[in-house]
Short mmCIF file of C-alpha atoms and ligand atoms in Angstrom, two decimals:
data_model
loop_
_atom_site.label_atom_id
_atom_site.label_comp_id
_atom_site.label_asym_id
_atom_site.label_seq_id
_atom_site.Cartn_x
_atom_site.Cartn_y
_atom_site.Cartn_z
CA MET A 22 0.52 1.92 30.22
CA LYS A 23 -1.92 3.33 27.20
CA ASN A 24 -5.39 3.38 28.51
CA LYS A 25 -7.26 3.96 25.50
CA ILE A 26 -7.83 2.95 22.41
CA GLN A 27 -7.67 5.93 19.02
CA THR A 28 -9.52 3.59 15.14
CA THR A 29 -8.17 6.43 12.54
CA ASN A 30 -9.84 5.92 9.44
CA PRO A 31 -6.24 4.84 6.87
CA TYR A 32 -7.68 6.75 4.05
CA ASN A 33 -7.10 9.82 5.09
CA ASN A 34 -5.76 9.58 8.13
CA LYS A 35 -9.38 11.17 10.90
CA VAL A 36 -9.95 9.78 13.93
CA LEU A 37 -12.73 7.92 13.88
CA GLU A 38 -13.70 7.21 17.82
CA GLU A 39 -11.34 6.73 20.91
CA TYR A 40 -12.31 4.07 23.84
CA ASN A 41 -11.62 3.68 27.29
CA LEU A 42 -9.58 0.15 28.11
CA HIS A 43 -11.80 -1.64 30.61
CA SER A 44 -9.88 -1.53 34.15
CA GLU A 45 -9.06 -4.69 36.03
CA LYS A 46 -12.05 -4.75 37.13
CA GLU A 47 -14.42 -4.71 34.55
CA VAL A 48 -13.08 -8.11 32.44
CA ALA A 49 -13.53 -9.62 36.03
CA ASN A 50 -17.16 -9.07 35.74
CA CYS A 51 -17.51 -10.19 32.01
CA LEU A 52 -14.88 -13.27 33.12
CA GLU A 53 -17.32 -13.74 35.94
CA ILE A 54 -21.15 -13.27 33.86
CA ALA A 55 -19.45 -15.49 31.06
CA THR A 56 -18.98 -18.83 33.89
CA ASN A 57 -21.90 -17.78 34.79
CA CYS A 58 -23.65 -17.91 31.05
CA PHE A 59 -21.79 -20.93 30.59
CA ASN A 60 -23.35 -22.92 32.83
CA THR A 61 -26.95 -22.20 31.81
CA TRP A 62 -25.91 -22.12 27.95
CA LYS A 63 -24.67 -25.80 28.24
CA HIS A 64 -27.99 -27.27 28.53
CA THR A 65 -30.35 -24.87 26.48
CA ALA A 66 -31.09 -27.43 23.69
CA ILE A 67 -29.22 -27.13 20.92
CA SER A 68 -32.54 -26.76 18.92
CA LYS A 69 -32.83 -23.74 20.30
CA ARG A 70 -29.18 -22.05 19.70
CA THR A 71 -29.88 -22.85 16.53
CA LEU A 72 -33.26 -21.00 16.33
CA LEU A 73 -31.14 -17.43 17.67
CA LEU A 74 -28.66 -18.62 14.71
CA ASN A 75 -32.17 -17.95 11.67
CA THR A 76 -32.67 -13.77 13.89
CA LEU A 77 -28.39 -13.47 13.94
CA GLY A 78 -27.97 -13.56 10.22
CA ASP A 79 -32.01 -11.11 10.01
CA ILE A 80 -29.56 -8.77 11.91
CA LEU A 81 -26.64 -9.01 9.87
CA ASN A 82 -29.50 -7.99 7.34
CA GLU A 83 -30.67 -5.08 8.24
CA ASN A 84 -28.01 -3.94 9.19
CA LYS A 85 -25.83 -4.49 5.86
CA GLU A 86 -25.25 -1.18 4.91
CA LYS A 87 -24.24 0.35 8.78
CA TYR A 88 -21.77 -2.57 9.07
CA SER A 89 -20.46 -2.08 6.39
CA ARG A 90 -20.04 1.15 6.41
CA LEU A 91 -18.03 0.84 9.57
CA MET A 92 -15.59 -1.77 8.35
CA THR A 93 -14.97 0.29 5.80
CA LEU A 94 -14.13 3.75 7.30
CA GLU A 95 -12.18 1.43 10.12
CA ILE A 96 -10.01 -0.12 7.57
CA GLY A 97 -10.39 1.18 4.33
CA LYS A 98 -12.20 -1.79 2.70
CA PRO A 99 -14.04 -1.14 -0.56
CA ILE A 100 -17.28 -0.96 0.64
CA THR A 101 -18.27 -3.64 -2.03
CA GLN A 102 -16.30 -5.79 0.12
CA SER A 103 -16.88 -5.23 2.75
CA ARG A 104 -21.29 -6.19 2.13
CA ALA A 105 -19.96 -9.48 0.79
CA GLU A 106 -18.05 -10.36 4.33
CA ILE A 107 -21.40 -8.94 5.93
CA GLU A 108 -23.62 -11.22 3.33
CA LYS A 109 -20.56 -14.83 3.70
CA CYS A 110 -21.29 -14.19 7.85
CA ILE A 111 -25.28 -14.48 7.13
CA SER A 112 -24.13 -18.17 4.85
CA LEU A 113 -22.16 -18.78 8.12
CA CYS A 114 -25.52 -18.31 10.33
CA ASP A 115 -27.21 -20.34 7.13
CA PHE A 116 -25.04 -23.14 6.81
CA TYR A 117 -24.55 -24.00 10.98
CA GLU A 118 -28.88 -23.45 11.52
CA ALA A 119 -29.01 -26.11 8.79
CA ASN A 120 -26.05 -28.30 10.13
CA ALA A 121 -25.20 -28.00 14.08
CA GLU A 122 -28.14 -30.16 15.56
CA GLU A 123 -26.24 -33.30 13.24
CA PHE A 124 -22.74 -32.21 13.86
CA LEU A 125 -23.04 -32.18 17.32
CA ALA A 126 -25.51 -35.72 17.82
CA ASP A 127 -24.24 -37.87 20.45
CA GLU A 128 -22.35 -40.80 18.21
CA MET A 129 -23.16 -44.51 18.99
CA ILE A 130 -20.88 -46.94 18.98
CA GLU A 131 -21.11 -50.49 19.80
CA THR A 132 -19.24 -51.91 22.39
CA GLU A 133 -19.97 -54.66 24.24
CA ALA A 134 -21.69 -51.95 26.74
CA GLU A 135 -25.36 -52.21 26.54
CA GLU A 136 -25.17 -48.61 25.75
CA SER A 137 -21.72 -46.13 24.36
CA PHE A 138 -21.81 -43.53 22.70
CA ILE A 139 -19.75 -39.79 22.18
CA SER A 140 -21.49 -37.06 24.06
CA TYR A 141 -19.89 -34.03 21.81
CA ASP A 142 -19.94 -31.30 25.25
CA PRO A 143 -18.57 -27.72 25.31
CA LEU A 144 -15.33 -26.72 27.32
CA GLY A 145 -16.74 -23.27 28.85
CA THR A 146 -15.50 -19.72 28.48
CA ILE A 147 -12.92 -20.06 24.36
CA LEU A 148 -11.18 -16.45 24.55
CA ALA A 149 -10.79 -15.55 20.50
CA VAL A 150 -7.99 -13.25 19.58
CA MET A 151 -8.39 -11.46 15.93
CA PRO A 152 -7.22 -9.48 13.12
CA TRP A 153 -8.72 -6.05 11.89
CA ASN A 154 -8.50 -8.14 8.16
CA TYR A 155 -11.31 -9.20 7.56
CA PRO A 156 -13.49 -7.94 10.94
CA PHE A 157 -16.78 -9.56 10.89
CA TRP A 158 -16.06 -12.45 9.45
CA GLN A 159 -12.83 -13.50 11.30
CA VAL A 160 -14.72 -13.22 14.46
CA LEU A 161 -17.98 -15.05 13.06
CA ARG A 162 -16.16 -17.62 11.81
CA PHE A 163 -15.34 -18.35 15.53
CA ALA A 164 -17.76 -17.61 17.71
CA ILE A 165 -20.86 -19.05 16.04
CA PRO A 166 -19.83 -22.91 15.89
CA THR A 167 -18.22 -21.86 19.68
CA LEU A 168 -21.67 -20.80 21.12
CA THR A 169 -23.97 -23.04 19.13
CA ALA A 170 -22.11 -25.98 20.29
CA GLY A 171 -22.32 -24.26 24.15
CA ASN A 172 -19.52 -22.04 24.97
CA THR A 173 -19.48 -18.84 25.35
CA ALA A 174 -16.71 -16.73 24.51
CA LEU A 175 -15.32 -13.85 24.96
CA LEU A 176 -13.87 -11.53 21.97
CA LYS A 177 -10.17 -9.45 22.06
CA HIS A 178 -10.19 -7.46 17.83
CA ALA A 179 -7.75 -6.43 16.76
CA SER A 180 -7.75 -2.83 18.26
CA ASN A 181 -8.17 -0.92 14.85
CA VAL A 182 -11.39 -2.48 13.99
CA THR A 183 -13.08 -1.49 18.30
CA GLY A 184 -15.88 0.01 16.87
CA CYS A 185 -16.67 -3.22 15.22
CA ALA A 186 -15.88 -5.45 18.25
CA ILE A 187 -18.11 -3.64 19.58
CA ALA A 188 -20.61 -4.15 17.20
CA ILE A 189 -20.54 -7.45 16.78
CA GLN A 190 -21.32 -7.66 21.02
CA GLU A 191 -24.23 -5.64 19.99
CA LEU A 192 -25.46 -7.67 17.15
CA PHE A 193 -25.56 -11.59 19.53
CA GLU A 194 -27.24 -9.44 22.20
CA LYS A 195 -29.74 -7.46 19.69
CA ALA A 196 -30.19 -11.36 18.63
CA GLY A 197 -31.92 -12.65 21.77
CA TYR A 198 -28.19 -14.04 22.85
CA PRO A 199 -28.15 -14.55 26.53
CA LYS A 200 -26.58 -11.98 28.79
CA GLY A 201 -22.74 -13.00 28.46
CA CYS A 202 -22.83 -15.98 26.10
CA PHE A 203 -20.10 -13.13 23.55
CA GLN A 204 -18.68 -9.92 25.70
CA THR A 205 -15.84 -7.77 24.40
CA LEU A 206 -12.92 -7.39 25.84
CA LEU A 207 -11.12 -3.52 25.73
CA VAL A 208 -7.57 -4.69 26.59
CA ASN A 209 -4.29 -4.79 25.96
CA HIS A 210 -1.63 -7.66 24.92
CA GLU A 211 -0.75 -7.89 28.21
CA THR A 212 -3.79 -8.54 30.22
CA ILE A 213 -4.28 -11.27 27.70
CA GLU A 214 -1.96 -13.53 30.17
CA SER A 215 -4.90 -13.18 32.94
CA VAL A 216 -7.60 -14.08 30.88
CA ILE A 217 -5.42 -17.18 29.38
CA ALA A 218 -4.88 -18.02 33.03
CA HIS A 219 -8.74 -18.08 34.52
CA GLU A 220 -9.68 -21.21 35.60
CA SER A 221 -12.86 -20.23 33.01
CA VAL A 222 -10.97 -20.28 29.69
CA LYS A 223 -10.84 -23.24 28.80
CA ALA A 224 -9.28 -22.69 25.02
CA VAL A 225 -8.18 -19.78 22.72
CA SER A 226 -8.72 -19.40 19.14
CA LEU A 227 -6.14 -16.86 18.06
CA THR A 228 -6.09 -15.09 14.04
CA GLY A 229 -3.32 -13.47 13.59
CA SER A 230 -0.01 -12.98 11.90
CA GLU A 231 2.59 -15.61 13.16
CA LYS A 232 4.56 -13.33 16.29
CA ALA A 233 0.77 -13.34 18.02
CA GLY A 234 1.12 -16.87 17.66
CA LYS A 235 4.30 -17.99 19.03
CA SER A 236 3.17 -15.46 21.96
CA ILE A 237 -0.23 -16.80 22.33
CA ALA A 238 0.39 -20.73 21.88
CA GLN A 239 3.35 -20.21 24.83
CA THR A 240 1.00 -18.80 27.03
CA ALA A 241 -1.45 -21.00 25.75
CA GLY A 242 0.67 -24.20 26.87
CA LYS A 243 2.56 -22.35 30.43
CA TYR A 244 -0.96 -22.95 31.04
CA LEU A 245 -2.00 -26.28 29.16
CA LYS A 246 -5.78 -24.01 27.89
CA LYS A 247 -5.44 -25.88 24.24
CA CYS A 248 -5.10 -23.49 21.38
CA VAL A 249 -6.17 -23.37 17.88
CA LEU A 250 -4.23 -21.17 15.82
CA GLU A 251 -4.92 -19.40 11.62
CA LEU A 252 -1.77 -17.73 11.18
CA GLY A 253 0.18 -15.96 8.25
CA GLY A 254 0.45 -17.82 4.73
CA ASN A 255 2.53 -17.33 1.29
CA ASN A 256 0.38 -19.13 -0.56
CA ALA A 257 1.90 -20.11 -3.92
CA CYS A 258 0.18 -19.71 -7.39
CA ILE A 259 1.44 -21.88 -10.24
CA ILE A 260 0.66 -21.15 -13.51
CA LEU A 261 0.86 -24.11 -16.11
CA ASP A 262 1.54 -23.51 -19.64
CA ASP A 263 -1.60 -25.17 -20.38
CA ALA A 264 -3.36 -22.60 -18.15
CA ASP A 265 -7.08 -21.34 -19.28
CA LEU A 266 -6.07 -17.29 -18.86
CA ASP A 267 -8.86 -16.26 -21.00
CA LYS A 268 -11.15 -18.11 -18.20
CA TYR A 269 -9.03 -17.52 -14.96
CA MET A 270 -7.71 -14.47 -14.88
CA ASP A 271 -9.88 -12.75 -13.77
CA THR A 272 -9.92 -14.91 -10.57
CA ILE A 273 -6.21 -14.84 -9.96
CA VAL A 274 -6.06 -11.49 -9.96
CA ASN A 275 -8.60 -11.75 -7.27
CA ALA A 276 -6.62 -13.89 -5.52
CA ARG A 277 -4.37 -11.46 -5.12
CA MET A 278 -5.69 -8.12 -5.35
CA GLN A 279 -9.19 -8.60 -2.88
CA ASN A 280 -9.16 -6.86 0.37
CA SER A 281 -6.14 -4.53 -1.49
CA GLY A 282 -4.20 -7.31 -0.96
CA GLN A 283 -4.45 -8.09 2.37
CA SER A 284 -6.05 -11.58 2.92
CA CYS A 285 -4.56 -14.89 4.77
CA ILE A 286 -4.39 -16.41 2.39
CA ALA A 287 -3.93 -14.09 -0.98
CA ALA A 288 -2.15 -15.43 -3.99
CA LYS A 289 1.90 -14.16 -3.10
CA ARG A 290 3.85 -15.73 -5.07
CA PHE A 291 3.11 -16.86 -8.43
CA ILE A 292 5.71 -19.52 -10.59
CA VAL A 293 4.58 -19.56 -13.90
CA THR A 294 6.28 -21.79 -16.26
CA GLU A 295 8.05 -20.94 -18.73
CA GLY A 296 5.69 -21.45 -22.44
CA ILE A 297 3.12 -18.86 -20.53
CA HIS A 298 4.78 -16.49 -18.54
CA ASN A 299 4.51 -13.53 -20.63
CA ASP A 300 1.06 -13.79 -21.76
CA PHE A 301 0.14 -13.55 -18.44
CA VAL A 302 2.78 -11.35 -17.61
CA LYS A 303 1.44 -8.59 -19.71
CA ARG A 304 -2.71 -10.33 -18.82
CA PHE A 305 -1.98 -9.08 -15.78
CA LYS A 306 -0.68 -6.00 -15.72
CA SER A 307 -4.14 -4.92 -17.54
CA LYS A 308 -6.12 -6.00 -15.79
CA ILE A 309 -4.03 -4.05 -12.44
CA GLU A 310 -4.03 -1.18 -14.55
CA ALA A 311 -7.93 -2.01 -14.84
CA LEU A 312 -8.44 -1.36 -10.84
CA HIS A 313 -9.87 1.41 -9.88
CA TYR A 314 -8.86 3.43 -6.92
CA ASP A 315 -9.78 5.83 -4.59
CA ASN A 316 -11.85 6.40 -1.60
CA PRO A 317 -12.99 2.71 -0.46
CA ILE A 318 -16.85 4.63 0.38
CA ASN A 319 -17.51 5.02 -2.93
CA GLU A 320 -18.65 2.26 -5.29
CA ALA A 321 -16.65 1.97 -7.77
CA THR A 322 -13.66 1.15 -5.93
CA THR A 323 -12.03 -1.45 -6.66
CA ILE A 324 -8.51 -0.64 -4.28
CA ALA A 325 -7.72 1.21 -2.00
CA THR A 326 -5.63 2.01 0.89
CA LEU A 327 -3.85 -1.20 3.48
CA ALA A 328 -5.43 -0.36 6.79
CA ARG A 329 -2.18 0.94 8.89
CA GLU A 330 0.63 3.54 7.04
CA ASP A 331 3.05 0.86 8.75
CA LEU A 332 1.60 -2.26 6.89
CA ALA A 333 2.96 -0.33 3.84
CA ASP A 334 6.54 0.60 5.31
CA ASP A 335 6.63 -3.07 5.27
CA LEU A 336 5.53 -3.61 1.26
CA GLN A 337 8.01 -1.43 0.47
CA ARG A 338 11.55 -2.93 2.05
CA GLN A 339 9.59 -5.27 0.59
CA VAL A 340 9.11 -4.71 -2.86
CA ASP A 341 13.07 -2.40 -2.66
CA ASP A 342 14.69 -5.44 -1.47
CA ALA A 343 13.31 -8.17 -4.75
CA ILE A 344 14.62 -4.25 -6.30
CA SER A 345 17.51 -4.50 -4.93
CA LYS A 346 18.18 -8.41 -5.93
CA GLY A 347 16.76 -8.14 -9.01
CA ALA A 348 12.65 -8.06 -9.45
CA GLU A 349 12.50 -5.85 -12.36
CA VAL A 350 8.94 -3.49 -11.74
CA ILE A 351 6.11 -4.27 -14.69
CA ILE A 352 3.74 -1.81 -13.31
CA GLY A 353 3.25 -0.31 -9.90
CA ASN A 354 4.72 0.43 -6.03
CA THR A 355 4.40 4.31 -6.00
CA ARG A 356 3.43 4.79 -2.39
CA ASN A 357 1.78 7.32 -0.24
CA LYS A 358 1.36 6.94 2.93
CA SER A 359 -1.13 4.04 4.25
CA TYR A 360 -1.54 4.02 0.39
CA PHE A 361 0.95 1.20 -1.66
CA GLU A 362 0.19 0.73 -5.62
CA ALA A 363 -0.32 -1.98 -7.55
CA THR A 364 2.87 -3.58 -8.46
CA LEU A 365 3.26 -6.44 -10.81
CA LEU A 366 7.14 -7.81 -9.93
CA THR A 367 8.97 -10.17 -12.37
CA ASN A 368 12.68 -12.22 -12.35
CA ALA A 369 11.72 -12.56 -8.49
CA ASN A 370 13.99 -15.37 -7.26
CA GLN A 371 14.13 -17.41 -3.78
CA GLU A 372 16.63 -15.12 -2.19
CA MET A 373 14.05 -11.70 -2.18
CA ALA A 374 11.91 -10.75 1.05
CA VAL A 375 8.57 -11.27 -1.75
CA PHE A 376 9.71 -14.70 -1.44
CA LYS A 377 10.36 -15.36 1.62
CA GLU A 378 8.31 -13.31 4.05
CA GLU A 379 4.29 -12.89 4.37
CA THR A 380 4.07 -9.53 1.51
CA PHE A 381 0.47 -8.32 3.32
CA GLY A 382 -0.84 -5.64 0.83
CA PRO A 383 -0.88 -6.08 -2.83
CA VAL A 384 2.35 -7.14 -4.67
CA ALA A 385 2.39 -9.54 -7.07
CA PRO A 386 6.06 -11.39 -7.70
CA ILE A 387 6.60 -13.54 -10.57
CA PHE A 388 8.48 -16.31 -10.29
CA LYS A 389 9.93 -18.50 -13.93
CA VAL A 390 10.15 -22.41 -14.02
CA ARG A 391 10.67 -24.94 -15.97
CA ASN A 392 7.98 -27.13 -15.57
CA LEU A 393 5.28 -28.59 -13.02
CA ASP A 394 7.83 -30.74 -10.71
CA GLU A 395 10.02 -27.31 -10.61
CA ALA A 396 7.03 -25.07 -10.10
CA LEU A 397 5.77 -27.36 -7.02
CA GLU A 398 9.36 -27.83 -5.55
CA LEU A 399 9.58 -24.22 -4.79
CA ALA A 400 5.90 -23.92 -3.58
CA GLY A 401 6.71 -26.28 -1.12
CA ASN A 402 9.48 -24.42 -0.44
CA SER A 403 8.01 -22.00 2.34
CA LYS A 404 7.20 -22.24 6.53
CA PHE A 405 4.02 -21.39 5.85
CA GLY A 406 1.06 -24.00 4.68
CA LEU A 407 -1.68 -21.70 3.90
CA GLY A 408 -2.12 -23.10 0.69
CA THR A 409 -1.79 -23.88 -2.91
CA MET A 410 -3.22 -22.95 -5.92
CA LEU A 411 -2.83 -24.65 -9.78
CA PHE A 412 -4.48 -23.22 -12.89
CA SER A 413 -3.74 -25.79 -15.32
CA GLU A 414 -6.20 -28.39 -17.99
CA ASP A 415 -5.00 -31.41 -17.60
CA ILE A 416 -6.90 -32.27 -13.91
CA GLU A 417 -5.23 -35.07 -14.19
CA THR A 418 -2.07 -34.55 -13.65
CA ALA A 419 -3.06 -32.12 -11.52
CA SER A 420 -5.61 -34.37 -9.60
CA LYS A 421 -2.17 -36.47 -8.85
CA LYS A 422 -0.14 -34.22 -6.73
CA VAL A 423 -2.73 -33.59 -4.54
CA ILE A 424 -0.73 -35.63 -1.70
CA ASP A 425 2.57 -33.70 -2.67
CA ILE A 426 0.87 -30.95 -1.07
CA ASN A 427 2.24 -30.45 2.72
CA ASP A 428 -0.42 -27.19 3.05
CA GLY A 429 -4.69 -26.84 4.43
CA ALA A 430 -5.87 -26.81 0.96
CA PHE A 431 -4.95 -27.29 -2.80
CA PHE A 432 -7.64 -25.90 -4.78
CA ILE A 433 -7.04 -26.33 -8.85
CA ASN A 434 -8.26 -23.74 -11.30
CA GLU A 435 -10.21 -21.76 -8.58
CA LEU A 436 -8.65 -19.20 -6.02
CA VAL A 437 -7.70 -20.45 -2.21
CA LYS A 438 -10.95 -19.52 -0.26
CA SER A 439 -12.74 -20.13 2.34
CA ASP A 440 -16.58 -21.99 2.93
CA PRO A 441 -18.20 -22.76 5.46
CA ARG A 442 -19.21 -26.28 4.33
CA LEU A 443 -15.37 -27.20 3.69
CA PRO A 444 -12.65 -27.16 7.11
CA PHE A 445 -10.28 -24.15 6.74
CA GLY A 446 -6.63 -23.67 8.99
CA GLY A 447 -3.22 -24.57 7.49
CA THR A 448 -0.14 -26.02 8.02
CA LYS A 449 3.65 -25.60 9.01
CA THR A 450 3.71 -22.28 10.08
CA SER A 451 -0.13 -21.25 9.37
CA GLY A 452 -0.73 -22.80 11.90
CA TYR A 453 -3.07 -25.48 13.77
CA GLY A 454 -6.68 -26.32 14.01
CA ARG A 455 -9.84 -26.28 11.67
CA GLU A 456 -12.17 -23.50 11.27
CA LEU A 457 -16.34 -23.72 9.85
CA SER A 458 -17.78 -27.28 8.67
CA GLN A 459 -17.81 -30.03 11.29
CA GLU A 460 -14.64 -29.61 11.88
CA GLY A 461 -14.81 -26.47 13.57
CA ILE A 462 -17.65 -26.86 15.84
CA ARG A 463 -16.08 -30.47 17.13
CA GLU A 464 -12.77 -27.51 18.11
CA PHE A 465 -13.35 -26.56 21.26
CA ILE A 466 -15.17 -30.16 22.71
CA ASN A 467 -14.97 -32.03 25.11
CA THR A 468 -15.27 -35.68 22.51
CA LYS A 469 -16.81 -37.58 25.75
CA THR A 470 -17.05 -40.90 26.26
CA VAL A 471 -20.15 -42.34 27.82
CA TYR A 472 -20.37 -45.80 28.44
CA ILE A 473 -23.82 -47.37 29.92
CA ASN A 474 -24.43 -51.12 31.86
CA LYS A 475 -27.81 -51.14 32.77
P1 LIG B 503 -1.47 -9.36 14.33
O1 LIG B 503 -0.28 -8.35 14.59
O2 LIG B 503 -0.96 -10.67 14.86
O3 LIG B 503 -3.01 -8.60 15.66
C1 LIG B 503 -4.09 -10.00 15.93
C2 LIG B 503 -3.94 -9.81 16.91
O4 LIG B 503 -3.45 -10.69 18.13
C3 LIG B 503 -4.95 -8.78 17.45
O5 LIG B 503 -5.70 -8.35 18.26
C4 LIG B 503 -3.53 -7.79 18.13
O6 LIG B 503 -3.94 -7.68 19.16
C5 LIG B 503 -3.85 -10.05 19.12
N1 LIG B 503 -2.05 -10.11 19.57
C6 LIG B 503 -0.62 -9.09 18.72
N2 LIG B 503 0.28 -9.29 19.63
C7 LIG B 503 -0.23 -9.91 21.16
C8 LIG B 503 0.10 -10.88 22.02
N3 LIG B 503 2.12 -11.01 22.06
N4 LIG B 503 -0.63 -11.17 23.18
C9 LIG B 503 -2.14 -10.64 23.38
N5 LIG B 503 -2.98 -10.55 21.90
C10 LIG B 503 -2.04 -10.05 20.66
O7 LIG B 503 -2.37 -9.94 12.80
P2 LIG B 503 -2.95 -8.80 12.45
O8 LIG B 503 -2.16 -7.65 11.89
O9 LIG B 503 -3.93 -8.21 12.60
O10 LIG B 503 -3.73 -9.57 11.14
C11 LIG B 503 -2.98 -10.05 9.87
C12 LIG B 503 -1.91 -11.63 10.56
O11 LIG B 503 -3.09 -12.09 10.84
C13 LIG B 503 -1.86 -11.55 9.04
O12 LIG B 503 -0.13 -12.47 9.38
C14 LIG B 503 -2.66 -12.55 8.90
O13 LIG B 503 -2.10 -13.78 7.35
C15 LIG B 503 -3.32 -13.13 10.05
N6 LIG B 503 -4.68 -13.50 9.18
C16 LIG B 503 -4.71 -15.23 8.53
C17 LIG B 503 -5.86 -15.77 9.10
C18 LIG B 503 -6.12 -16.84 8.43
O14 LIG B 503 -7.11 -17.54 8.84
N7 LIG B 503 -4.95 -18.38 8.71
C19 LIG B 503 -7.01 -14.98 8.44
C20 LIG B 503 -6.75 -13.34 8.74
C21 LIG B 503 -5.92 -13.41 8.87
P3 LIG B 503 -3.82 -5.94 18.67
O15 LIG B 503 -5.18 -5.09 17.96
O16 LIG B 503 -3.54 -4.82 20.51
O17 LIG B 503 -1.72 -5.60 18.24
#
């Protein structure tokens, strides 16, 4: 079994660093420290916990360049987008600093008792298994509410972002979180089962693929541990004849191309009514031509290589499949190692892998339909359920469709995005549970009934 992890810059294939995996003894030690820390951390006043968020935000701000550079080197994210990710993490600190105390306050409920209320208590140590595509955001989106609620956390990050995983543990330590509150485990898949099985680990949060979700959920089920799953998506982006393309074309293209197309909530199926179809294709093509591919560390770069070569292999297979079933390449489809050119496909249909599977890269297939009903039927015909977006000037009609969207999110004239103030999560094979907002901070909580007669 391999006992080392290597990180590589996907832009030039240069090895960045090599890390030793934690031994069994080291993992046991981390679990013990996390357990001990929980016993004091849960008694720390919530006002003290929220104060630490302020320091955490300051440290993120002071180290923005360092952290952004690290993400860009490890996954090839354009540097300006790495900075935006750190800024989003800071806004998350600000949000829970301002609101956590209210979200976790006892809730008085009138009954026959002298006093009865709900107490929102922490659970213990929570394991997070996280993906590489937003290396700081995904982890902090889990950790900030989870720790602020009084839990301790263990992170198993994706192996290609081990540098970020270590930097995040240091970030919490620098901010003054007690030893053991947040720890990074450098472990392989096999070790994860024993961590989930450990009595101090009360729940698991996984953000990742459907395959990883099934495996982690099975293990969590075996040991009866709670599980939150944030999995893949295949979001539909519906463009109706009356969409205002002058106003929203940048948003629509960004919905697919941001993070070089590697986002769970990206627009992955463009469902376009026939009256606007040709104009839409023309505009999409010219926006793709305006994207700037280069070394992700350069300021002007807007699209870069994918994070790993095997991701480009997958994308190539999906595009080849589409072409073999009648899709037309309007622009793109050039491949070199981890690089996959931004690609626009027309004549796409439901038989293609680009419809059925998640495409994790800058490929935009366009499906032509006659009207809104047909568009909604196509959009809903997916095993995934993260979100749907719809672009139209007829807000009244669009708003009436809320009940027909079986996803975790429905955005009208906006790309599906996460926001600390709003719950985030999916349905169907996109997972279950919610992150962010009040719902997120209450996921790893014992909602305890307290009933007092005097
Ligand atoms: P992945 O291959 O599923 O990996 C995610 C994490 O799970 C990594 O830390 C990985 O570790 C670990 N892992 C995978 N299989 C495991 C197993 N059997 N046991 C224990 N750990 C396991 O996904 P990814 O390629 O990193 O990320 C892309 C996927 O994540 C896409 O499907 C994307 O849509 C989804 N995603 C979803 C959300 C959301 O909020 N819904 C957000 C971002 C990404 P290793 O790196 O060591 O393999």
